[in-house]
PDB file of C-alpha atoms in Angstrom:
ATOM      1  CA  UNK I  37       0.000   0.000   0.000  1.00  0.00           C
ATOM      2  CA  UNK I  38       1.320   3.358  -1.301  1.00  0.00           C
ATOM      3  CA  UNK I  39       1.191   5.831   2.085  1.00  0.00           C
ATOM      4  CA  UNK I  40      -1.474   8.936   1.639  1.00  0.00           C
ATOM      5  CA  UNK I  41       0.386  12.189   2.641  1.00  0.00           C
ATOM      6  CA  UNK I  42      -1.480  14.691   4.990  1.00  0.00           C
ATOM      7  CA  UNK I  43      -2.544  18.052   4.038  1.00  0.00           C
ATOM      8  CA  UNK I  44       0.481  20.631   4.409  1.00  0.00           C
ATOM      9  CA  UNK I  45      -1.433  22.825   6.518  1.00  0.00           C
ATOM     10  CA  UNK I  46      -2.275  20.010   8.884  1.00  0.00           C
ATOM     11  CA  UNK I  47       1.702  19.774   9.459  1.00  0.00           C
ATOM     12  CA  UNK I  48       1.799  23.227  10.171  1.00  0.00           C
ATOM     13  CA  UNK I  49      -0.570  23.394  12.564  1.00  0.00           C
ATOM     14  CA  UNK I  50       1.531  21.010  14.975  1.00  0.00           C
ATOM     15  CA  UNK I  51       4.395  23.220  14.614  1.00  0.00           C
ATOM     16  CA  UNK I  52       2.188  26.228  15.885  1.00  0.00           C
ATOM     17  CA  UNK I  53       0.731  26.972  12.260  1.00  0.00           C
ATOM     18  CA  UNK I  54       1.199  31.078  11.550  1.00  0.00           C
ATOM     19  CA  UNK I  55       1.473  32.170  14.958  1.00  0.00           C
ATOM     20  CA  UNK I  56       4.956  29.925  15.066  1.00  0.00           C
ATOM     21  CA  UNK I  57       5.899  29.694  11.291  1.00  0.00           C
ATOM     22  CA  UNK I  58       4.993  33.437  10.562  1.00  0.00           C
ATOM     23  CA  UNK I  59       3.298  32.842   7.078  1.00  0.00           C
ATOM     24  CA  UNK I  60       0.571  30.280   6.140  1.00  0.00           C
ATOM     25  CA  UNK I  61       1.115  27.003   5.073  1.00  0.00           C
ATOM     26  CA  UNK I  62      -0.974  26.186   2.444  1.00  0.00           C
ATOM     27  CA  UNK I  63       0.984  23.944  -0.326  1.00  0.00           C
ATOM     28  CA  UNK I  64       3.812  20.941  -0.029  1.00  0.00           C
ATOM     29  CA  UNK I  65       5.938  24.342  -1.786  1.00  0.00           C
ATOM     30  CA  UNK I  66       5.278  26.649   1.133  1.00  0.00           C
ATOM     31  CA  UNK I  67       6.071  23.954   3.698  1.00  0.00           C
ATOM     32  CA  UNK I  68       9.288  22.908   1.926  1.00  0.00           C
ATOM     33  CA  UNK I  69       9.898  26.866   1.789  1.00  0.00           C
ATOM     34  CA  UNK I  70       9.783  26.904   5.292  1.00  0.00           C
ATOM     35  CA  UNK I  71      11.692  24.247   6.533  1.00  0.00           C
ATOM     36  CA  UNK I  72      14.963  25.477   3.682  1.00  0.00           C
ATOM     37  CA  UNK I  73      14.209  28.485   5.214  1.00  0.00           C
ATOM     38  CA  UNK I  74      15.119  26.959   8.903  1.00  0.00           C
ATOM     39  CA  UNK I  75      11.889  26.218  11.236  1.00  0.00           C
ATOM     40  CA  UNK I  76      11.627  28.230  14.318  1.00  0.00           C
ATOM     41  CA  UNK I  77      12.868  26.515  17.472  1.00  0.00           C
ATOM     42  CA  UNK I  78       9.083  26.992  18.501  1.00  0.00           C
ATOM     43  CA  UNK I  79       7.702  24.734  16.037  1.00  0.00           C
ATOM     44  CA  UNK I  80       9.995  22.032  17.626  1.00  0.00           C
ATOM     45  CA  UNK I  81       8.437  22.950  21.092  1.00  0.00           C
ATOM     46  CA  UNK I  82       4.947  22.005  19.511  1.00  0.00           C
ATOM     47  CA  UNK I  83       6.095  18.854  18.247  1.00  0.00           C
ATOM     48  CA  UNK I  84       7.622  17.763  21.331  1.00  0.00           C
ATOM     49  CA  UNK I  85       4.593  19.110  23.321  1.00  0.00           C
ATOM     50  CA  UNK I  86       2.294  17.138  21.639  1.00  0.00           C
ATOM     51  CA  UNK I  87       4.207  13.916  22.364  1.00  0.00           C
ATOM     52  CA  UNK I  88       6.026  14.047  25.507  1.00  0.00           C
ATOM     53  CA  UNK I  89       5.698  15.639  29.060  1.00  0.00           C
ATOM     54  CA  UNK I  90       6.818  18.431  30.992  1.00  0.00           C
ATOM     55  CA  UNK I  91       9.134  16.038  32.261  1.00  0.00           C
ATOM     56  CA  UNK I  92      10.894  14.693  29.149  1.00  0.00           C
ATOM     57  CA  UNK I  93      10.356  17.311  26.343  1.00  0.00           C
ATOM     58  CA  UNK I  94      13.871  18.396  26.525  1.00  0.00           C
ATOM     59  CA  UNK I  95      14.947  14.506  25.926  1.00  0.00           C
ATOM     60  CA  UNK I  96      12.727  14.249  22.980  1.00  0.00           C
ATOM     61  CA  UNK I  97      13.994  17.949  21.677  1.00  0.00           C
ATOM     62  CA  UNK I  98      17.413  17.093  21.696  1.00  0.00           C
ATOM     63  CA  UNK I  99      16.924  13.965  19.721  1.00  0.00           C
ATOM     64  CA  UNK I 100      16.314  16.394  17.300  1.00  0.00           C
ATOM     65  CA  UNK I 101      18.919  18.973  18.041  1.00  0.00           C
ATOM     66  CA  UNK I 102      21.774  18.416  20.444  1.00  0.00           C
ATOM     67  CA  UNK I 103      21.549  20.270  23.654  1.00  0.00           C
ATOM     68  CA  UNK I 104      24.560  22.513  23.281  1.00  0.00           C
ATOM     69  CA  UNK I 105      23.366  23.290  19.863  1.00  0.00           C
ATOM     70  CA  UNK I 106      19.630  24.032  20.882  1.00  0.00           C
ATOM     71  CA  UNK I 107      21.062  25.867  23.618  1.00  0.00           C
ATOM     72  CA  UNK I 108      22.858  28.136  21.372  1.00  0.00           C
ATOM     73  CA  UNK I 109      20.220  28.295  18.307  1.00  0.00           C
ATOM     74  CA  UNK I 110      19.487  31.669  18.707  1.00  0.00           C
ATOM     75  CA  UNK I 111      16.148  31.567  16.495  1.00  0.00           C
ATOM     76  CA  UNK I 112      15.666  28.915  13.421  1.00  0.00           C
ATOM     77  CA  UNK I 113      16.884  25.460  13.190  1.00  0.00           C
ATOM     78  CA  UNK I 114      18.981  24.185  10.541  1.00  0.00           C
ATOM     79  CA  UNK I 115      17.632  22.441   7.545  1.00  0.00           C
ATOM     80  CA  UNK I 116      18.554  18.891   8.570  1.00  0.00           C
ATOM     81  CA  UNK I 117      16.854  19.775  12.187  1.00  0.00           C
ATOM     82  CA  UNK I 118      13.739  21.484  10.287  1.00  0.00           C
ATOM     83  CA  UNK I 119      13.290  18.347   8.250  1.00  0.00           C
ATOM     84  CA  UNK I 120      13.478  16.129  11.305  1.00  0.00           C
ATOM     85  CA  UNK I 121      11.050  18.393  12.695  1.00  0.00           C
ATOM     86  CA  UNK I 122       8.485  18.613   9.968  1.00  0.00           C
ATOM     87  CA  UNK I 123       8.837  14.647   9.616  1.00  0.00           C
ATOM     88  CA  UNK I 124       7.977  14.052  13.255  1.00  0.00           C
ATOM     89  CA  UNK I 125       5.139  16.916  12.887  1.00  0.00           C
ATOM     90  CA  UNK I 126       3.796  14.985   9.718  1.00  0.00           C
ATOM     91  CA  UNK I 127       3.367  12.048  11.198  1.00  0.00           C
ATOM     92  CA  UNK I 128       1.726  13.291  14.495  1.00  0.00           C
ATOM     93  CA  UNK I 129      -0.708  14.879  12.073  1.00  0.00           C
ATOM     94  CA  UNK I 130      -1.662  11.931   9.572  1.00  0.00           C
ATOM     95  CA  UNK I 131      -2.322  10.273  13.773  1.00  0.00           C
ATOM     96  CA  UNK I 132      -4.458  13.427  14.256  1.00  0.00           C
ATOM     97  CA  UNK I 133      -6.358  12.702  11.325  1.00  0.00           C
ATOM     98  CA  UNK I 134      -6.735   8.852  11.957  1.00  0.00           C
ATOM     99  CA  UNK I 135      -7.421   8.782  15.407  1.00  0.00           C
ATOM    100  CA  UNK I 136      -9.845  12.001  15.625  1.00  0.00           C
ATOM    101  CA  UNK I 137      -8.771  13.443  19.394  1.00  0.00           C
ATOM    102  CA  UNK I 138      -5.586  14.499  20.625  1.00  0.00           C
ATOM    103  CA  UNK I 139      -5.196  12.098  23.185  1.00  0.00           C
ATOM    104  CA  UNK I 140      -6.083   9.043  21.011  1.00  0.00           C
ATOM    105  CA  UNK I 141      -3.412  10.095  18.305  1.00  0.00           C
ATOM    106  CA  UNK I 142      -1.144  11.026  21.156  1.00  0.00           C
ATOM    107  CA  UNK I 143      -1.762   7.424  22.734  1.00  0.00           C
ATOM    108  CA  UNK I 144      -1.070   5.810  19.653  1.00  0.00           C
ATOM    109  CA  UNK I 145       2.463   7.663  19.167  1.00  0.00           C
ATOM    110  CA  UNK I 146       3.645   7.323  22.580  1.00  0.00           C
ATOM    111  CA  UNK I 147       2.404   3.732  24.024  1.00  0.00           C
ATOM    112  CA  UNK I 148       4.631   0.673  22.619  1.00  0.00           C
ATOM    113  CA  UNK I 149       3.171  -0.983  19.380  1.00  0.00           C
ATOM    114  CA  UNK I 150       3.670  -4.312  18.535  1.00  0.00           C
ATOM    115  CA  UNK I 151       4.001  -3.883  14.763  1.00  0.00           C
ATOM    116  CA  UNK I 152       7.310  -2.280  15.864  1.00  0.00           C
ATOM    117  CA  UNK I 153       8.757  -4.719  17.870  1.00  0.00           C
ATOM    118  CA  UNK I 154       6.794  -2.658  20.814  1.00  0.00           C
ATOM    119  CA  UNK I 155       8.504   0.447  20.270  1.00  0.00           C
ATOM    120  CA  UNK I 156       6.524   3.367  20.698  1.00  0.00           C
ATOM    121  CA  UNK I 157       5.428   4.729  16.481  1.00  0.00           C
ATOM    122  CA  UNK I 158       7.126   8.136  17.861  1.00  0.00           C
ATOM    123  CA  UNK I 159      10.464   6.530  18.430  1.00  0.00           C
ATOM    124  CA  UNK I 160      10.550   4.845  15.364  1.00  0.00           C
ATOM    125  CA  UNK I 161       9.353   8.120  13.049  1.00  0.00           C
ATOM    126  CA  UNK I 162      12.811   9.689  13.860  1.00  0.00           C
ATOM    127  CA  UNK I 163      14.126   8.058  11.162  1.00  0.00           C
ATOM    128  CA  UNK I 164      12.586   9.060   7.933  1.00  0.00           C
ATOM    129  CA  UNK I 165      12.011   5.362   6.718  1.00  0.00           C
ATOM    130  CA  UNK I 166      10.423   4.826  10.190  1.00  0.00           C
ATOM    131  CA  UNK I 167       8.421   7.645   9.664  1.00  0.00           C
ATOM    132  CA  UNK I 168       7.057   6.029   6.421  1.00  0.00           C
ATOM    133  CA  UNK I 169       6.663   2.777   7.969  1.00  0.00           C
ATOM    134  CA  UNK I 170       4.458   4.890  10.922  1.00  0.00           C
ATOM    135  CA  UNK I 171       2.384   6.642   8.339  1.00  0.00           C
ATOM    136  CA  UNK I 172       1.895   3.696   5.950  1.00  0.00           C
ATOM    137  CA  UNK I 173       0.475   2.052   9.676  1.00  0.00           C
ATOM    138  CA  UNK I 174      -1.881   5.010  10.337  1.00  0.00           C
ATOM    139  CA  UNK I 175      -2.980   4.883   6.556  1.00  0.00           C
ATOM    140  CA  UNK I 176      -3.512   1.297   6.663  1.00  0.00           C
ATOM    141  CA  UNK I 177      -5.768   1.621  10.156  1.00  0.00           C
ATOM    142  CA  UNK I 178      -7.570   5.127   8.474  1.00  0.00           C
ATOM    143  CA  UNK I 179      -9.093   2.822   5.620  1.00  0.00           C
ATOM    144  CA  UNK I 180      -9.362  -0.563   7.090  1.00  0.00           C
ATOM    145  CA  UNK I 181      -6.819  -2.567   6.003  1.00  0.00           C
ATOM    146  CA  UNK I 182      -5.355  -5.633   8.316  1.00  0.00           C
ATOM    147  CA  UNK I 183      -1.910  -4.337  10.004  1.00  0.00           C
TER     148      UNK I 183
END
């Protein structure tokens, strides 16, 4: 099964849509804009708000960035930490989409899954071929097909 992608605006709005990204996000060419451009650091603090706790967002963040290096980043990521970003983003929103409510979507990213060797679909979307295989998942539950 060929994976579905989810509307470019939907992946904004994770990262804090225009309030966080400063300009709408309407087309895969305004979101690809954007993350060339360098994401803010806030649209990381979205992502890892949405899947992790007061207690661990700053492990999840600097899975993305390294900790000296976030601490530093004055302002915008770099490209290879926007497009880790917008992949983890992505995926959170094709679980928004599935799943319907926040904490459904956010239960399915952050609870271990037995398709991946009980790793939790989060953990595994770091990667960008993980983030397919996580998508292709949530497309596959979205229309009914076995898993």
């Amino acid at each position: 099964m060929e994976a579905t992608m989810i509307a470019p605006a939907k992946i904004a709005d994770v990262m804090g849509g225009k309030k966080v990204l400063h300009n709408p996000i309407r087309s895969l060419f305004e979101l690809e804009k954007a993350v060339e451009e360098g994401l803010p650091k806030g649209a990381l603090k979205n992502v890892a708000d949405f899947v992790s706790t007061s207690k661990n967002r700053y492990q999840f963040i600097y899975r993305v960035v390294p900790e000296g290096t976030y601490k530093r980043r004055q302002t915008h990521l770099s490209l290879e930490e926007s497009e880790r970003t917008e992949r983890l983003a992505r995926v959170i929103a094709t679980a928004l989409h599935v799943w319907d409510t926040s904490e459904k979507a956010k239960n399915f990213l952050i609870l271990p899954h037995p398709f991946f060797k009980n790793r939790p679909p989060i953990e595994v979307a770091f990667t960008e071929l993980g983030a397919r295989q996580v998508e292709e998942l949530l497309w596959g539950i979205f229309y009914g097909l076995p898993s």
